[in-house]
CSV table of C-alpha atoms and ligand atoms in Angstrom, one decimal:
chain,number,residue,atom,x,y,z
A,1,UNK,CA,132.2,156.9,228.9
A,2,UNK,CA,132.7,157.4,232.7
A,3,UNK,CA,129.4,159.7,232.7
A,4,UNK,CA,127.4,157.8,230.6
A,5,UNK,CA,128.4,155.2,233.2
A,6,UNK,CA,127.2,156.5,236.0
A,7,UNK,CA,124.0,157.7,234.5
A,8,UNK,CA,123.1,154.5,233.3
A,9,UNK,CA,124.0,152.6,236.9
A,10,UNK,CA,121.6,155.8,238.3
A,11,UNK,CA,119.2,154.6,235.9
A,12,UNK,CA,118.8,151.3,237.2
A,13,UNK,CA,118.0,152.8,240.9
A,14,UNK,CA,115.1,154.0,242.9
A,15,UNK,CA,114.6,157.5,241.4
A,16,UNK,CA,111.6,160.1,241.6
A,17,UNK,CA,109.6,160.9,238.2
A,18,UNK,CA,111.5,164.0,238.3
A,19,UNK,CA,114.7,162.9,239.0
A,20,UNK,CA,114.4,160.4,236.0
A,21,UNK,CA,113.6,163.5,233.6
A,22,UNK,CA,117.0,165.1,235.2
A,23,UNK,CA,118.3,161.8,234.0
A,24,UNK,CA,117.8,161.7,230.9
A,25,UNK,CA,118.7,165.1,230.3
A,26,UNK,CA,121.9,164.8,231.5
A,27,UNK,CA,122.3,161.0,229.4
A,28,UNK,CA,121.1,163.4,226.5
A,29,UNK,CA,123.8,165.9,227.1
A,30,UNK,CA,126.4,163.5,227.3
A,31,UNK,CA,125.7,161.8,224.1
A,32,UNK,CA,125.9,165.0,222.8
A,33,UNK,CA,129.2,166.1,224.3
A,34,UNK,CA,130.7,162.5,223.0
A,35,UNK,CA,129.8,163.4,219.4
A,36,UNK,CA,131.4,167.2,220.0
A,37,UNK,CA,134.6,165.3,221.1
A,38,UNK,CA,134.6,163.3,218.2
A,39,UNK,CA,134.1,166.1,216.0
A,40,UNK,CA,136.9,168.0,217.5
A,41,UNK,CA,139.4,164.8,216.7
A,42,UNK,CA,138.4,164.4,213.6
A,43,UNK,CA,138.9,167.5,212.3
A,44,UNK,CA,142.8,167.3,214.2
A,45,UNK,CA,143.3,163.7,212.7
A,46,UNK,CA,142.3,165.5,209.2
A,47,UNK,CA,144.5,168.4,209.7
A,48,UNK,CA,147.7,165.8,210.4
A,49,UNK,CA,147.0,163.6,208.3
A,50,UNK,CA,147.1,165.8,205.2
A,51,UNK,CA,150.2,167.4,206.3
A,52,UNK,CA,151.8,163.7,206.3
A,53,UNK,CA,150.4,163.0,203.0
A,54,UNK,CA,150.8,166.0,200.5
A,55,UNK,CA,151.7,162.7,197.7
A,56,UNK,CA,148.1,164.0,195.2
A,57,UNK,CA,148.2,162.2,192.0
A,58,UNK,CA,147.5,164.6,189.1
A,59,UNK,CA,145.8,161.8,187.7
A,60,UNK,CA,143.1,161.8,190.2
A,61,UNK,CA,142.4,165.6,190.5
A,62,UNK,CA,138.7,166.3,191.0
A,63,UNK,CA,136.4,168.4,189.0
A,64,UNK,CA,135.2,171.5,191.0
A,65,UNK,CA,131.8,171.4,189.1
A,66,UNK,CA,131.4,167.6,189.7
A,67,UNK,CA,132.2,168.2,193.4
A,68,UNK,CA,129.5,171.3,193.4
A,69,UNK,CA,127.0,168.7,191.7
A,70,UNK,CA,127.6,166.1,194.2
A,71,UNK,CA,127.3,168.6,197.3
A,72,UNK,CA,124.3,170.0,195.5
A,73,UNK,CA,122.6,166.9,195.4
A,74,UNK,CA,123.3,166.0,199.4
A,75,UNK,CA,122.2,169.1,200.9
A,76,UNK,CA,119.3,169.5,198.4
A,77,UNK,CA,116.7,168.4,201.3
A,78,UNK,CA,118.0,170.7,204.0
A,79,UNK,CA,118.1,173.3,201.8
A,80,UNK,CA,114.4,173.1,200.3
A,81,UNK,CA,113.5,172.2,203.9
A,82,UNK,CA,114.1,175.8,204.9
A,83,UNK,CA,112.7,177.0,201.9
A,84,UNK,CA,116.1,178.7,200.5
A,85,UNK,CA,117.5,178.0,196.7
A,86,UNK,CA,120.5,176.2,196.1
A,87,UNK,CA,122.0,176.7,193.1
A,88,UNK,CA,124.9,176.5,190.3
A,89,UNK,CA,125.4,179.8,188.4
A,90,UNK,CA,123.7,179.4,185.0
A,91,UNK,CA,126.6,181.0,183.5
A,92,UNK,CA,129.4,178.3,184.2
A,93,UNK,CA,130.3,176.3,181.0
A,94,UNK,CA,129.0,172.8,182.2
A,95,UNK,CA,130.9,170.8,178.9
A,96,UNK,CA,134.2,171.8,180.1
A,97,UNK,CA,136.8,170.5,183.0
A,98,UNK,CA,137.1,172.2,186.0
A,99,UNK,CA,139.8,170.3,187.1
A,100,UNK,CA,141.5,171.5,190.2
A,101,UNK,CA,144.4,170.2,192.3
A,102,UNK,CA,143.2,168.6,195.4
A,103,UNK,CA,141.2,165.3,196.8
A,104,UNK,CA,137.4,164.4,195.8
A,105,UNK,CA,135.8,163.6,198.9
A,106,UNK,CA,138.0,167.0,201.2
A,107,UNK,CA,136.8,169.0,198.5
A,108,UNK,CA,133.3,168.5,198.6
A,109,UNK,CA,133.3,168.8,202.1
A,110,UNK,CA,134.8,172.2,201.5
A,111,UNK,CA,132.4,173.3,199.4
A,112,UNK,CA,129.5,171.1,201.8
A,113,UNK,CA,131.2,173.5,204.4
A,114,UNK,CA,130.3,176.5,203.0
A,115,UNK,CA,127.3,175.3,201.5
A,116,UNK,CA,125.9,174.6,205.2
A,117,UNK,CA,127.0,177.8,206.9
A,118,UNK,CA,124.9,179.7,203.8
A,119,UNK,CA,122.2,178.1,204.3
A,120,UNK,CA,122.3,178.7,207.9
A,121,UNK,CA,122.3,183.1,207.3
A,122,UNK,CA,119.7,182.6,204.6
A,123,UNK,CA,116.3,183.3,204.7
A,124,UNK,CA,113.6,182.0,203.2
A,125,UNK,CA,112.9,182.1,199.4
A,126,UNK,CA,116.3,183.5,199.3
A,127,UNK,CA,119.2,181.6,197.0
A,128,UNK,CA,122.3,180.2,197.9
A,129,UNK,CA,124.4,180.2,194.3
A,130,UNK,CA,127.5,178.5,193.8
A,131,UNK,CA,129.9,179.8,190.7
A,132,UNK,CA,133.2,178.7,189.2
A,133,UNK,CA,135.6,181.1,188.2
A,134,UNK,CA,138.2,180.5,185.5
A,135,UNK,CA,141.4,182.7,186.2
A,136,UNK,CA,143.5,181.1,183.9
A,137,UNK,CA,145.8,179.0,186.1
A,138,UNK,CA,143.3,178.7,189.2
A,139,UNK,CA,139.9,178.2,189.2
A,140,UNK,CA,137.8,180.4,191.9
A,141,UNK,CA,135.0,178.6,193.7
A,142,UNK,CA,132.5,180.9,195.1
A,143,UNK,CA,129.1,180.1,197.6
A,144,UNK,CA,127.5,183.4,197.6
A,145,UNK,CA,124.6,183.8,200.0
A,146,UNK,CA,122.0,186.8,200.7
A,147,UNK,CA,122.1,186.6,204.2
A,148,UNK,CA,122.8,189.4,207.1
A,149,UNK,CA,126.8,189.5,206.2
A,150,UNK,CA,129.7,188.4,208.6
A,151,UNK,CA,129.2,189.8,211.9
A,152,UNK,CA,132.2,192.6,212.4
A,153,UNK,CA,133.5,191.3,215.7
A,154,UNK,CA,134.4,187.6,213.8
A,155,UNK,CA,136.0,189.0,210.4
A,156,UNK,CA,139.3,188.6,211.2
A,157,UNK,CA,139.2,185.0,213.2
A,158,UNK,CA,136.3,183.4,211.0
A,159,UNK,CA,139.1,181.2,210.2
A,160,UNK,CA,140.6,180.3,213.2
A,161,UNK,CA,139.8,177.3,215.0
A,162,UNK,CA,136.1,177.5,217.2
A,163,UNK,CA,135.4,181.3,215.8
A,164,UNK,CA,131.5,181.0,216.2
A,165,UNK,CA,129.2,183.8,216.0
A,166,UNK,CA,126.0,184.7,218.0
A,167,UNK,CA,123.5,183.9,215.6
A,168,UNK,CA,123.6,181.2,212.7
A,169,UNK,CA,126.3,179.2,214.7
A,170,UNK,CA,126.8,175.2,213.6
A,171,UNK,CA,128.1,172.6,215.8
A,172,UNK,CA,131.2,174.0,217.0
A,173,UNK,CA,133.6,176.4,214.8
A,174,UNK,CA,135.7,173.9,213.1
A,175,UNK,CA,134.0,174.0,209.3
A,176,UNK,CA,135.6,177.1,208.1
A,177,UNK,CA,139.0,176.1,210.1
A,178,UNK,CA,138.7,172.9,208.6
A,179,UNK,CA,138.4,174.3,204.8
A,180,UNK,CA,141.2,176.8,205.1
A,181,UNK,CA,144.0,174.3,206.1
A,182,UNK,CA,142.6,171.8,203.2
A,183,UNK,CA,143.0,174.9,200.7
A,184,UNK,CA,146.0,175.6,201.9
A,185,UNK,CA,147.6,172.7,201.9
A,186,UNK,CA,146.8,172.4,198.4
A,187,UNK,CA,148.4,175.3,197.2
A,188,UNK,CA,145.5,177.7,197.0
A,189,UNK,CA,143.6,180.1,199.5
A,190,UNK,CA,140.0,181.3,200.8
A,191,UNK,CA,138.5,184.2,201.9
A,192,UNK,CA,135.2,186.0,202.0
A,193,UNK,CA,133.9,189.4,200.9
A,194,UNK,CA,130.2,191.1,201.3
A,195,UNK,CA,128.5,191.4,198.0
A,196,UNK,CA,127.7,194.4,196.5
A,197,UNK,CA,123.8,193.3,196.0
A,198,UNK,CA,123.9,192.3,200.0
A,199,UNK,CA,124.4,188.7,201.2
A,200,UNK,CA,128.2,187.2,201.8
A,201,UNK,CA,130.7,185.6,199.4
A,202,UNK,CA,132.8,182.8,200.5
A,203,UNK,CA,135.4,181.7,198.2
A,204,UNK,CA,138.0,179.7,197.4
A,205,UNK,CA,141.0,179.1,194.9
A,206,UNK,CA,142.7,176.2,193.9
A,207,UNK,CA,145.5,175.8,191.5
A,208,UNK,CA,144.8,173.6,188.1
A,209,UNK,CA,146.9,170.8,188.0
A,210,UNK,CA,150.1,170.9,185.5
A,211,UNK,CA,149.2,169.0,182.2
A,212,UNK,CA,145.3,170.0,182.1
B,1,ATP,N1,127.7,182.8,205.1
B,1,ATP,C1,127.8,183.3,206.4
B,1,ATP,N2,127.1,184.4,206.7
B,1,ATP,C2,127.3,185.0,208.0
B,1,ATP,N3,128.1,184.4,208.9
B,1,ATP,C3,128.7,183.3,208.6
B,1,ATP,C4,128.7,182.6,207.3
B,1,ATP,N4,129.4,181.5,207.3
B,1,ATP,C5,130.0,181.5,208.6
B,1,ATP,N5,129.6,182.5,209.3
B,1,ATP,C6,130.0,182.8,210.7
B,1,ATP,O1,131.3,182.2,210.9
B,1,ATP,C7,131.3,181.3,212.1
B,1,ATP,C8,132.3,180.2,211.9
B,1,ATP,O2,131.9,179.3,210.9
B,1,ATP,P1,132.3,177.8,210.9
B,1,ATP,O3,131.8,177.1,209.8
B,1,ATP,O4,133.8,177.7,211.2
B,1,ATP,O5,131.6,177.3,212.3
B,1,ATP,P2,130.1,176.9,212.6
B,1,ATP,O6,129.3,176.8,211.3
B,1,ATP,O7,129.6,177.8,213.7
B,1,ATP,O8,130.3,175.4,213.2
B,1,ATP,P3,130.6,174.1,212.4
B,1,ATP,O9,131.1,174.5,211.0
B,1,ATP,O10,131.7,173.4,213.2
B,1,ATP,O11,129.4,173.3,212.3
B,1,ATP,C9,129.8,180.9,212.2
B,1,ATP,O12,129.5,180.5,213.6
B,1,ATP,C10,129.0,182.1,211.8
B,1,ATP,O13,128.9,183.0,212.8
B,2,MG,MG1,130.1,175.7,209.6
């Protein structure tokens, strides 16, 4: 706020052509910075908050394949923007529940998560393919992408808070931290694997909740 400030007073002063353009860069930059910041704390408020409320109610556990359609549908425009295929596996039963224990809208972002950093590594006219897994009492979630692979020097951090590598980086290192603690908290676990045919799996398991 104190930067923006002081920009905006400089604004309001005798300044060069030039000096204006160095101006707004540096207004730019600081608008930019304030939504990093914000990021930053939201992903910490997220984290605390779901370690003060682990009360789910079974009653409200959220379908895995409805949360896949819904992210589908969102990301759907960024995805045929860059010219990559986002998909769900033809092969998952679409008449059954995928119910999974967890929260609808932490979930999606999960999965939105995941979704995103795909598409990042892709390609063009490659495919981004989202599958469910049943393994009796857990249900695998899988976002498998035909990218370059995880780069070696970030395999054992990827999770780790601001772990960002070179190329294909997002905003700033949080999305994959961000999933793992919301998996974890919920009983289940992530990890990621290269695929045989090339390309990256991330995935994810969740526990089914009691009674379903
Ligand atoms: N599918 C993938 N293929 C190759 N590398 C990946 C893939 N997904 C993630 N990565 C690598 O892991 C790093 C960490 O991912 P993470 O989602 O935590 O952060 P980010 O995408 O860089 O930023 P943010 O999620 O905060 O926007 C990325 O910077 C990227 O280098
Ligand atoms: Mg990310």
């Amino acid at each position: 706020m104190g930067i923006k400030g002081g920009f905006e007073l400089l604004s309001s002063e005798p300044i060069s052509d030039k000096g204006r353009k160095f101006l707004e860069i540096g207004l730019r930059q600081a608008n930019r910075q304030e939504s990093l910041i914000r990021e930053i704390l939201q992903a910490f408020s997220a984290e605390l908050e779901s370690f003060k409320s682990f009360h789910l109610d079974p009653e409200k556990s959220p379908d895995a394949l409805q949360a896949a359609k819904e992210v589908l549908e969102a990301l759907l425009p960024a995805f045929d923007i860059n010219q990559v295929k986002l998909r769900i596996d033809g092969a998952v039963n679409q008449s059954r529940s995928w119910k999974v224990v967890g929260e609808k809208s932490r979930l999606e972002r999960v999965i939105s998560n995941l979704a995103e950093n795909a598409l990042r590594h892709s390609s063009a006219n490659s495919t981004v393919t989202i599958r469910l897994i049943d393994e009796s009492d857990r249900i695998l979630v899988a976002i498998d992408d035909e990218g370059p692979g995880i780069a070696p020097e970030l395999a054992g951090a990827l999770f780790q808070k601001f772990a960002q590598g070179k190329k294909g980086r997002g905003k700033i290192g949080l999305g994959l931290y961000f999933c793992r603690i919301t998996v974890e908290h919920w009983g289940g676990e992530i990890g990621h694997h290269p695929r045989e045919e090339g390309g990256t799996r991330f995935w994810f398991r969740l526990p089914k909740p009691q009674g379903n």
